[in-house]
Coordinates of N, CA and C in Angstrom, one line a residue:
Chain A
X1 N 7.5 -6.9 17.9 CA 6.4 -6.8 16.9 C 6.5 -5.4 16.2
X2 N 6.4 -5.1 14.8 CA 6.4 -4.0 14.3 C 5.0 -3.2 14.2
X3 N 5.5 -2.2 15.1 CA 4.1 -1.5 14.4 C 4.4 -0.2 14.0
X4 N 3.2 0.6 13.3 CA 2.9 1.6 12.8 C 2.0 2.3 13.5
X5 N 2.0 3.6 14.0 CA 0.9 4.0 14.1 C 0.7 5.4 13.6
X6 N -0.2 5.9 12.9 CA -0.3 7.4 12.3 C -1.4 8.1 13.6
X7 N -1.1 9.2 13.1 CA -2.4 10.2 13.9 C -2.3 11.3 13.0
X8 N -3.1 12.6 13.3 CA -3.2 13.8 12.9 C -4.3 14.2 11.9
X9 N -4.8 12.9 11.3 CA -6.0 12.7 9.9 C -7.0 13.9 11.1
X10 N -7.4 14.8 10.2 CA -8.9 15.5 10.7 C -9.5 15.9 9.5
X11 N -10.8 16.6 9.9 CA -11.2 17.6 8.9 C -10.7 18.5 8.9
X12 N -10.4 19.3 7.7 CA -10.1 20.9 6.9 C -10.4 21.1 5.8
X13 N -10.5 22.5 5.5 CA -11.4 23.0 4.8 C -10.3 23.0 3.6
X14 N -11.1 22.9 2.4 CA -9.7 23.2 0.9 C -8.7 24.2 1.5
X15 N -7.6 24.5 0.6 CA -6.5 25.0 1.0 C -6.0 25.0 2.4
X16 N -6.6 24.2 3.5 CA -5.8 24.6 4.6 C -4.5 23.4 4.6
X17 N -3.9 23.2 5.6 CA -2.9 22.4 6.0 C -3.1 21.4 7.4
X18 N -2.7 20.4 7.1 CA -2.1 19.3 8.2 C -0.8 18.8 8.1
X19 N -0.8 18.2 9.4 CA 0.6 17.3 9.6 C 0.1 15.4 9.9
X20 N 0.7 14.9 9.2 CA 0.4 13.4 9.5 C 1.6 12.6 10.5
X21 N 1.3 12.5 11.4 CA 2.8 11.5 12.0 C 2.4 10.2 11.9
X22 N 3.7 9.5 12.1 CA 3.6 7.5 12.0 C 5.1 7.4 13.1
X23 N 4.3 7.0 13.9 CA 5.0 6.5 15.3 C 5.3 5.5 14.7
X24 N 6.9 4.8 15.1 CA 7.2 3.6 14.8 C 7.5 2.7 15.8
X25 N 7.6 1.4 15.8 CA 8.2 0.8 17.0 C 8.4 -0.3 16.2
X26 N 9.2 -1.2 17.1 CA 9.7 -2.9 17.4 C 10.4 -3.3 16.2
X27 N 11.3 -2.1 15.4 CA 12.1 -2.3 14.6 C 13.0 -1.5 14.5
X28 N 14.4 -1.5 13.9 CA 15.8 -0.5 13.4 C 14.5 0.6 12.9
X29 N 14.3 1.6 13.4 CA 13.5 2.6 12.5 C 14.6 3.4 11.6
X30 N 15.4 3.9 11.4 CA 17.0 4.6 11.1 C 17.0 3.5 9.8
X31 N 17.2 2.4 9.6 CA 17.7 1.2 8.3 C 16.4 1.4 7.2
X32 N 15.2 1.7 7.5 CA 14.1 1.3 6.4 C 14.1 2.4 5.8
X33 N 13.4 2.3 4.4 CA 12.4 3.7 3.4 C 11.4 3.5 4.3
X34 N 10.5 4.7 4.0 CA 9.2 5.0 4.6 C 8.6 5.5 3.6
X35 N 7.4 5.2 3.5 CA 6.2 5.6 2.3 C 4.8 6.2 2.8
X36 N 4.2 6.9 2.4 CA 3.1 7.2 2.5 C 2.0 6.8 1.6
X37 N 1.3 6.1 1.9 CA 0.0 5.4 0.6 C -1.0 6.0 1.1
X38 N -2.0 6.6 0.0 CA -3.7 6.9 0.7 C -4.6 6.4 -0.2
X39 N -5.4 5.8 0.4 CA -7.1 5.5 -0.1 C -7.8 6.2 -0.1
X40 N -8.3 6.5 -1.4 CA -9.5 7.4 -1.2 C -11.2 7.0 -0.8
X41 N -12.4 7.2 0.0 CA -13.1 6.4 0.0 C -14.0 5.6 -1.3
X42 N -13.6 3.8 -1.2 CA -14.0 3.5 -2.0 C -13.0 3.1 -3.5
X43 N -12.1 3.6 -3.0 CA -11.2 3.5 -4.1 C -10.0 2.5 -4.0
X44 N -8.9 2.7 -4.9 CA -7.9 1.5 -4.8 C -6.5 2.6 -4.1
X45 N -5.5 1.3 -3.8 CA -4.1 2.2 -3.2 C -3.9 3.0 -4.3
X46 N -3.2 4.2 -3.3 CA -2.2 5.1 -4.0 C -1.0 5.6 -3.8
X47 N 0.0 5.7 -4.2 CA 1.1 6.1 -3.4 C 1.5 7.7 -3.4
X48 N 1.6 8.4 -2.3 CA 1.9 9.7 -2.4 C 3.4 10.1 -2.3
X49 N 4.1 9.6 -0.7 CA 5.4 10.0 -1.0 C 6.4 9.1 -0.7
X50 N 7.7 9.3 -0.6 CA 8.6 8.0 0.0 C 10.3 8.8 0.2
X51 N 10.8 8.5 1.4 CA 11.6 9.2 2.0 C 13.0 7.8 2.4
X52 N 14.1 8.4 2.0 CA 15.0 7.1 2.1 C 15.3 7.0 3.6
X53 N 16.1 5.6 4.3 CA 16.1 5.8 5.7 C 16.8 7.0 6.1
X54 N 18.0 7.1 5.9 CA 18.6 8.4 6.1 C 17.7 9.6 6.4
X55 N 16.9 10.0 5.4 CA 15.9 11.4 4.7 C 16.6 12.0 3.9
X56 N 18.0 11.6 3.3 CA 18.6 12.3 2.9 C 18.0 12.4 1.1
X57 N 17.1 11.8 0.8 CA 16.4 11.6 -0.6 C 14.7 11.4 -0.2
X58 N 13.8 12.4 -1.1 CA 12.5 12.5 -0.7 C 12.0 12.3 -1.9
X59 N 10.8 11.9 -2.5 CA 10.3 11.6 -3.4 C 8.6 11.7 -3.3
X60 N 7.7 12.0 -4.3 CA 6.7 12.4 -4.2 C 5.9 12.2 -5.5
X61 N 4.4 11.6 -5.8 CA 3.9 11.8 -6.8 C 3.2 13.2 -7.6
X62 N 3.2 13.1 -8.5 CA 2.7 14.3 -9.3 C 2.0 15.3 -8.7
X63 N 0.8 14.9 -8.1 CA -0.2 15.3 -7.8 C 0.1 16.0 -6.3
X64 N 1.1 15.6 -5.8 CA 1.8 15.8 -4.7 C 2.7 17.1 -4.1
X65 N 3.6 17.3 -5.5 CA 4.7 17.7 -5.5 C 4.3 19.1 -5.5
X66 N 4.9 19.9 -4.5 CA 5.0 21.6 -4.3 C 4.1 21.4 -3.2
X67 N 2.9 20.0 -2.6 CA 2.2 21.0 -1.4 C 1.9 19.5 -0.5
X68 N 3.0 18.9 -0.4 CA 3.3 17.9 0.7 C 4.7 18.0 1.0
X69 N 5.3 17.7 2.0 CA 6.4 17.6 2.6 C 6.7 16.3 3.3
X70 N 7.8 15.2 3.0 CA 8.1 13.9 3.8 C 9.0 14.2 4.7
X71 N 9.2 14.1 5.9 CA 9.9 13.8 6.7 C 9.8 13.1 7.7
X72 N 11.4 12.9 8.3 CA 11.5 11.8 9.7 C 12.5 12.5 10.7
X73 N 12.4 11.9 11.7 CA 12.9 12.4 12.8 C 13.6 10.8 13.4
X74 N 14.9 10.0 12.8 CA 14.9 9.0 13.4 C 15.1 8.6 14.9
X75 N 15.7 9.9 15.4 CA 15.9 10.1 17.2 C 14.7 9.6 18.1
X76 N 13.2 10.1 17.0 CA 11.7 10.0 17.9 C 11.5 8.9 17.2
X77 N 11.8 8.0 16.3 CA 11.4 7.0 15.5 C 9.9 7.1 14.8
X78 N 9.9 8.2 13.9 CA 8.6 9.1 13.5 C 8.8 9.3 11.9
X79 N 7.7 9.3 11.5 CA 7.6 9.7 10.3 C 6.6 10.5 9.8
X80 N 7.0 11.8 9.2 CA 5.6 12.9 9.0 C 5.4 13.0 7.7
X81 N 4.4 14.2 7.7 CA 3.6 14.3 6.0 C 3.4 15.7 6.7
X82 N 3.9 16.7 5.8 CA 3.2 17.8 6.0 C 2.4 18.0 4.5
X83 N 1.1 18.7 4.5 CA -0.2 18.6 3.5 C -0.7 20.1 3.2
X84 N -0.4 21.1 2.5 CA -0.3 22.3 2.2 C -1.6 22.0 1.1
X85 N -2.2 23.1 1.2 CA -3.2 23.3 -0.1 C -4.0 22.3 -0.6
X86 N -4.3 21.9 1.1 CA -5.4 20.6 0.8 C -6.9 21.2 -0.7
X87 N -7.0 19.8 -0.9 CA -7.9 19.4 -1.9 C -9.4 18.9 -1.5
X88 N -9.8 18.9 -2.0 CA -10.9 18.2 -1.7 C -11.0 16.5 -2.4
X89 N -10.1 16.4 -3.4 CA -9.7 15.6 -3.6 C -8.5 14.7 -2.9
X90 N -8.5 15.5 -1.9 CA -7.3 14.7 -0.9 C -7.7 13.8 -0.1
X91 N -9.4 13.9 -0.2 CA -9.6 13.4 0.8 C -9.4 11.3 0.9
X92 N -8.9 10.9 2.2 CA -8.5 9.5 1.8 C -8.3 9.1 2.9
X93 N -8.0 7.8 3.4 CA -7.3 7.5 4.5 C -5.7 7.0 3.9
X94 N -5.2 7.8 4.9 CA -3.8 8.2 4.6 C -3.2 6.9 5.6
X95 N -2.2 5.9 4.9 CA -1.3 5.2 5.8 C 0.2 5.2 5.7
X96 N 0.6 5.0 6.7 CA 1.9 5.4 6.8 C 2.6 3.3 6.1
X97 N 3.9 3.3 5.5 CA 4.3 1.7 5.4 C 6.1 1.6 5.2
X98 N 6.1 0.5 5.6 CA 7.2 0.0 5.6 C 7.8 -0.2 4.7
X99 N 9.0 -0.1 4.2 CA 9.6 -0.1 2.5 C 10.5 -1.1 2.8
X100 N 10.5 -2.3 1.8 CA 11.5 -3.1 2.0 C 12.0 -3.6 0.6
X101 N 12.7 -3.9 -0.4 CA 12.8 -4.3 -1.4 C 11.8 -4.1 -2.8
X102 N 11.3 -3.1 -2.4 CA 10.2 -2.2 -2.9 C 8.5 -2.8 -3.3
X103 N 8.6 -3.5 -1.7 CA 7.5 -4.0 -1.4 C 6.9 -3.2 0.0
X104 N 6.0 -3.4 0.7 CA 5.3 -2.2 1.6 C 4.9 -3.4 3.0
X105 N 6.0 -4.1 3.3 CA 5.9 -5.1 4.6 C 5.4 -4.9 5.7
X106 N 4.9 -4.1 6.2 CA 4.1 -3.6 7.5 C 3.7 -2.1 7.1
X107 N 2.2 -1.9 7.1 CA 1.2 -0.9 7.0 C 1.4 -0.7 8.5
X108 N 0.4 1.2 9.1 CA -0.2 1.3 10.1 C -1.5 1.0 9.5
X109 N -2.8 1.3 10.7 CA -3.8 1.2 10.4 C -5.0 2.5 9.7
X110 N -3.8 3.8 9.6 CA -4.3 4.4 8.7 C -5.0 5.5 9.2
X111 N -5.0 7.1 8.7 CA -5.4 8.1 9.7 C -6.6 9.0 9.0
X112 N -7.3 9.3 9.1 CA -8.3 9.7 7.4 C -8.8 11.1 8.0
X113 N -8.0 12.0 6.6 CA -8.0 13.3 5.9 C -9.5 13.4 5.6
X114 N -10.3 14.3 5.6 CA -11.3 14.9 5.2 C -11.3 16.3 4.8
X115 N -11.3 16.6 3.5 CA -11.2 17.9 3.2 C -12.4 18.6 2.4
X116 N -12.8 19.1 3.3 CA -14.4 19.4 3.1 C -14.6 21.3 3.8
X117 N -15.2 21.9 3.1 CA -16.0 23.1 3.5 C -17.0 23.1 4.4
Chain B
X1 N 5.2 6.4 -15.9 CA 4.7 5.2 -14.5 C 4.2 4.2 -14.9
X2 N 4.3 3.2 -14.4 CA 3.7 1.4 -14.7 C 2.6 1.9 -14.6
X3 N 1.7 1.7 -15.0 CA 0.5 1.1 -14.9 C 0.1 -0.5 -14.7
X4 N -0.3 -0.5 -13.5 CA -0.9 -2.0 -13.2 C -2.1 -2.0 -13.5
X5 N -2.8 -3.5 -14.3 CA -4.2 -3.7 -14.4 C -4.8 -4.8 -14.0
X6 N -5.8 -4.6 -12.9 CA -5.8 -5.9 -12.7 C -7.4 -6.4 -13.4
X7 N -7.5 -7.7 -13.2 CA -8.9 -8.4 -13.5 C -9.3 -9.5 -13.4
X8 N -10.3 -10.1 -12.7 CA -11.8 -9.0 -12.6 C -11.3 -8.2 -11.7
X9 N -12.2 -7.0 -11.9 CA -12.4 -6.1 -11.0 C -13.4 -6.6 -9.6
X10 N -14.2 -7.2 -10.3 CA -14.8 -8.3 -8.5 C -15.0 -9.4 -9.2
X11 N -15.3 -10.2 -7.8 CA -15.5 -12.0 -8.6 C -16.2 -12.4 -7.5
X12 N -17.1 -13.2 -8.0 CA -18.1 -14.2 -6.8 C -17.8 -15.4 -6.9
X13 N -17.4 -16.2 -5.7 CA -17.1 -17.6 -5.3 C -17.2 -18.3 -4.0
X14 N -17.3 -19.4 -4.2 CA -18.3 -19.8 -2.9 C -16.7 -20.5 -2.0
X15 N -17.1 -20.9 -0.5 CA -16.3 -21.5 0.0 C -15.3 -23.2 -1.0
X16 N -14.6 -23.0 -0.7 CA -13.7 -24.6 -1.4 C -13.6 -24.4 -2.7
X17 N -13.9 -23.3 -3.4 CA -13.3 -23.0 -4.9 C -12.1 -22.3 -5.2
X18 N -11.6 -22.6 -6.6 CA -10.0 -22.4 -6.3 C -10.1 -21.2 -7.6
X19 N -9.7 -19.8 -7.1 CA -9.9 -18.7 -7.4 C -8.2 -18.3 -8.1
X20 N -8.6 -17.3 -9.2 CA -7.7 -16.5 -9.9 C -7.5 -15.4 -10.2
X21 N -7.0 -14.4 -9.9 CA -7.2 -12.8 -10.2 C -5.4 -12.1 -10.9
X22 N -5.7 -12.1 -11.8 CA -4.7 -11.7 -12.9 C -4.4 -10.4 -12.7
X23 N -3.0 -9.8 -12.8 CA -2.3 -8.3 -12.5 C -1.6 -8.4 -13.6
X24 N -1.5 -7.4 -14.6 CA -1.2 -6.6 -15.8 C -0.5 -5.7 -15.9
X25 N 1.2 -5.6 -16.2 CA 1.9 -4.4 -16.1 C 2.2 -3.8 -17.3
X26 N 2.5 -2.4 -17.6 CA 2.6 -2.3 -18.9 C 4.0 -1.8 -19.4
X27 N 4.8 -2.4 -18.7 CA 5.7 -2.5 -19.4 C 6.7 -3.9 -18.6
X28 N 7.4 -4.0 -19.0 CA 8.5 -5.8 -18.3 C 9.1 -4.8 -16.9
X29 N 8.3 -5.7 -15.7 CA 9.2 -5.3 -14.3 C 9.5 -6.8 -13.7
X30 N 10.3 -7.7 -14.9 CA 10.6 -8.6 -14.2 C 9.8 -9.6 -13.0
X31 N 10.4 -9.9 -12.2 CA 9.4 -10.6 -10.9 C 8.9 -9.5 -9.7
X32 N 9.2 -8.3 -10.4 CA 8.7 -7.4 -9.4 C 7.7 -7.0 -8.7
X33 N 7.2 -7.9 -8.3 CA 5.4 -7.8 -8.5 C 4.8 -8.3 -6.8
X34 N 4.5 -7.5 -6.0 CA 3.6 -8.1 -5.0 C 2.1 -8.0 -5.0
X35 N 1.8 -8.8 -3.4 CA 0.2 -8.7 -3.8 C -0.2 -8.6 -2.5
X36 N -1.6 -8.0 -2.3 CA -2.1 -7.7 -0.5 C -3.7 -7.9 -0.3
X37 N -3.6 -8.0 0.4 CA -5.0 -8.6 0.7 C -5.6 -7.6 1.7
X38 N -6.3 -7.1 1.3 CA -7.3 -5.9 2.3 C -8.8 -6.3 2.6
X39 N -8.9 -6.1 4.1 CA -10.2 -6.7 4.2 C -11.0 -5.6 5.1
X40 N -12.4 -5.3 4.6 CA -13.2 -3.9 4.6 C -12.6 -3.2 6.3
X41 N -12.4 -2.1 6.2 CA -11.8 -0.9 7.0 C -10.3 -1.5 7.8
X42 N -10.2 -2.5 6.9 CA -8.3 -2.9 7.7 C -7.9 -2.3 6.8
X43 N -5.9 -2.3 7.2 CA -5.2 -1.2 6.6 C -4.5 -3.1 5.6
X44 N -4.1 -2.7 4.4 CA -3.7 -3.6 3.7 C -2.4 -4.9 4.3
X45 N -2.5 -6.1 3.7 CA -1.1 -7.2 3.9 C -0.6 -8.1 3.4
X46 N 0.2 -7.8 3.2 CA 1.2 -8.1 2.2 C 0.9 -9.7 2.0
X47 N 0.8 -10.2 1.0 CA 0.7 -11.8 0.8 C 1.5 -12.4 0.5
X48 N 2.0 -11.8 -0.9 CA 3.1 -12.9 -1.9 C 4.2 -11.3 -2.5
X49 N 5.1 -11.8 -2.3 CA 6.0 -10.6 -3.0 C 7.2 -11.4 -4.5
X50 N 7.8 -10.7 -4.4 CA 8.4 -10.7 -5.7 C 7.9 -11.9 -6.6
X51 N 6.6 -11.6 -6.8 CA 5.8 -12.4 -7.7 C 5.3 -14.2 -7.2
X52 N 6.1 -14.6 -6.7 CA 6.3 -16.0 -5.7 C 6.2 -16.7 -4.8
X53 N 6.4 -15.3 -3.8 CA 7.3 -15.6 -2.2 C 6.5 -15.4 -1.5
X54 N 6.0 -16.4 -0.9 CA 4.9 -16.3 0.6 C 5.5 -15.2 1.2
X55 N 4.9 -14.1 2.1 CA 5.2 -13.9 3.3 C 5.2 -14.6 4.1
X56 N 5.3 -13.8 5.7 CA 5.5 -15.1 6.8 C 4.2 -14.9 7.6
X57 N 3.6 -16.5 7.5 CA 2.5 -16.6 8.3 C 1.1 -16.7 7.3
X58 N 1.3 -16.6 5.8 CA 0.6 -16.4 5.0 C 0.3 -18.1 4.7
X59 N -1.4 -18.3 4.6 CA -1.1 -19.8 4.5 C -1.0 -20.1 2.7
X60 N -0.3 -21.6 3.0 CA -0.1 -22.1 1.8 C -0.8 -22.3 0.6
X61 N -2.4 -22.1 1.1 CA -3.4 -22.3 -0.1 C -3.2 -20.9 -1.5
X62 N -2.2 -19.7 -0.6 CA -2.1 -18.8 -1.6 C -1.1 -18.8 -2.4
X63 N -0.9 -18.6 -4.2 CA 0.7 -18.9 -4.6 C 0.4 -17.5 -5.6
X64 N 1.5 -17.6 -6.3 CA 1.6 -16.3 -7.2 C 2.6 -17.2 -8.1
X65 N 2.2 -16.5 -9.4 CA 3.3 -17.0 -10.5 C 3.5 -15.7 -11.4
X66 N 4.3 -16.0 -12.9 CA 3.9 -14.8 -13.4 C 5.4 -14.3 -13.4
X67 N 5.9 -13.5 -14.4 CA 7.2 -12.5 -15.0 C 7.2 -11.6 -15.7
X68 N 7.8 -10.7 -16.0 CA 7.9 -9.9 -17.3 C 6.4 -8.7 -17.1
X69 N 5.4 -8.9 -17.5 CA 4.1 -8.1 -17.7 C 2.9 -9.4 -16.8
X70 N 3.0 -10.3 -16.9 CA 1.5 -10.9 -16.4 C 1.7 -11.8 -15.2
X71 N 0.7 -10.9 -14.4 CA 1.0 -12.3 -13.0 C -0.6 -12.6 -12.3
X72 N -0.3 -13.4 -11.7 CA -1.9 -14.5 -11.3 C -1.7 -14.5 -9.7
X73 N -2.3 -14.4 -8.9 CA -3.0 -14.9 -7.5 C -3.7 -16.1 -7.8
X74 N -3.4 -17.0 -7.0 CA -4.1 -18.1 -6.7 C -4.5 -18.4 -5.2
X75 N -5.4 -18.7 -5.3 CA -6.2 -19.4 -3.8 C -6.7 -20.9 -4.3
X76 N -6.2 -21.8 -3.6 CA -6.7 -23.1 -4.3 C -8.0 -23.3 -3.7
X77 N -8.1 -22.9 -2.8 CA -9.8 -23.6 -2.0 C -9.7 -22.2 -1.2
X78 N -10.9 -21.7 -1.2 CA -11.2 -20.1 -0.1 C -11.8 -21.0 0.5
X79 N -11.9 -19.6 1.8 CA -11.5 -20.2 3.0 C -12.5 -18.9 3.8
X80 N -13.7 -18.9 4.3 CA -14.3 -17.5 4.8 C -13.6 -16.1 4.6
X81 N -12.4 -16.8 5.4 CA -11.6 -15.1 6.1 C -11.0 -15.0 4.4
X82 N -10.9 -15.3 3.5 CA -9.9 -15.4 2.5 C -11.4 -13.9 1.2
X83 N -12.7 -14.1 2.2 CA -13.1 -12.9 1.3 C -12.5 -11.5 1.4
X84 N -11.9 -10.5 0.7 CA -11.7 -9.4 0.7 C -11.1 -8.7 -0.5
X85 N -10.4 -7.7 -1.1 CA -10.0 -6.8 -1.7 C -8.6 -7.6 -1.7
X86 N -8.3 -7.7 -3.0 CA -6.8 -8.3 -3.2 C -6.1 -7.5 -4.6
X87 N -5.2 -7.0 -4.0 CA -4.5 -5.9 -4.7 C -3.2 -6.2 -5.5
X88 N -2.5 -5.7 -6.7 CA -1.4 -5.9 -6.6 C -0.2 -4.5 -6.6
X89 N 1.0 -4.5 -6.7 CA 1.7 -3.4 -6.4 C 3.5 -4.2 -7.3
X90 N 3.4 -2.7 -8.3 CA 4.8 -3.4 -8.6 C 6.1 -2.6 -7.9
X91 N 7.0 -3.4 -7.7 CA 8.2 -2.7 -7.0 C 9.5 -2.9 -8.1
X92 N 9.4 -2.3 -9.5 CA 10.4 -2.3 -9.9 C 11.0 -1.5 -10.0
X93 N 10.1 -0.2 -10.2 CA 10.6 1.4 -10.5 C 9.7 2.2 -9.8
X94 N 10.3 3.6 -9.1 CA 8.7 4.6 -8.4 C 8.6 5.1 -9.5
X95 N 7.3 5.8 -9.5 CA 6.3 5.5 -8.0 C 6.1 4.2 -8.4
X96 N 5.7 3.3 -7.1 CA 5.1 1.8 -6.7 C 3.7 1.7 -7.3
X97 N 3.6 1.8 -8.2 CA 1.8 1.8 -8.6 C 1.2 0.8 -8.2
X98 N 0.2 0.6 -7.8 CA -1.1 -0.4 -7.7 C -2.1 -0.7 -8.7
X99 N -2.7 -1.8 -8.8 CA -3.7 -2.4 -9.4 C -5.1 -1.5 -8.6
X100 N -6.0 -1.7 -9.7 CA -7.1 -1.2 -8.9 C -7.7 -2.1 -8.2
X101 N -7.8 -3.2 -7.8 CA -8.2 -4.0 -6.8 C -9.2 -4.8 -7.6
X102 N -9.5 -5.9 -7.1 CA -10.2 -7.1 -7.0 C -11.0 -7.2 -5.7
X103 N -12.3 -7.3 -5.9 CA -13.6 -7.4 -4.3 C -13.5 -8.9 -4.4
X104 N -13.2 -9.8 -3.9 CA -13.3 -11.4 -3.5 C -14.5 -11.2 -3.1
X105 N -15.9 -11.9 -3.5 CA -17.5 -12.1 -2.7 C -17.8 -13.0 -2.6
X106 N -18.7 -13.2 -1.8 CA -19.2 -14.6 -1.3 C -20.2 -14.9 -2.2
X107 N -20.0 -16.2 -2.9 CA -21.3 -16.5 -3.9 C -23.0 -16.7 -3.1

């Protein structure tokens, strides 16, 4: 069975930083893309970043770019977010997903950022 | 970036009615087109992908049609569990944009 699991979602204050991980299991984790989507509360999907199986190609939305970081570690079967110069507008629940033909086939259940003073 | 539109934005319908929620891209991504079904504080799932194609395990009352810019969800008869947030997401080109969702409610 495939799953996803993220951790690391806490509160911080604007400009600080976090790390998001997504434990993977019950699949080739090394073969797929990995994506990061977040919800903001109340709101619709969004997509923030996406990292090829390898890592050797990272990609990231606008809003994104210069203060997130994608990476994987396929040895731990893991997938991170590092989150620089949090927003207050960051705030969301952050899910980690599965990339398959550029559809998002297995979500985790999602880790939620709060970025509050 | 695509922009996806979907509509309605919510819709009220009672059990055994056969429901429609239309996804809007703005420019031709082909059959590129999935759809997910999110239900309050679960993480989203995947329903119908490249515009058509059941997932596995997804029941049959759900279809997708639709090419080019305009595509449809259908539910022939809802079904309790079938209330929730139904989204769509194109996969032709990144970023993967999303629809802004559809609230499925209970009439």
């Amino acid at each position: 069975e495939v799953q996803l699991l993220e951790s690391g979602g806490t509160l911080v204050q604007p400009a600080g930083s976090l790390r998001l991980s997504c434990a993977a299991s019950g699949f080739i984790f090394r073969n797929y893309a990995m994506n990061w989507v977040r919800q903001a509360p109340g709101k619709g999907l969004e997509w923030v970043s996406a990292i090829t199986d390898s890592g050797g190609r990272t990609y990231y939305a606008d809003y994104a770019k210069g203060r997130v970081t994608i990476s994987r570690d396929n040895s731990k079967n893991t997938l991170y977010m590092q989150m620089d110069s949090l927003r207050v507008e960051d705030t969301a629940l952050y899910y980690c997903a599965r990339v398959i033909s550029g559809r998002y086939d297995h979500w985790g259940q999602g880790t939620l950022v709060t970025v509050s003073s | 970036d695509i922009q996806m539109t979907q509509s309605p934005s919510s819709l009220s319908a009672s059990v055994g009615d056969r429901v429609t929620i239309t996804c809007r891209a703005s420019q031709s991504i082909g059959s590129n087109l999935n759809w997910y079904q999110q239900k309050s504080g679960k993480a989203p799932k995947l329903l119908i992908y490249t515009a058509s194609s059941l997932h596995s395990e997804v029941p049959s009352r759900f279809s997708g049609s639709g090419s080019g810019t305009d595509f449809t969800l259908t539910i022939s008869s809802l079904q309790p569990e079938d209330f929730a947030t139904y989204s769509c997401q194109q996969g032709y080109s990144s970023p993967y944009t999303f629809g802004q969702g559809t609230k499925l409610e209970i009439k």
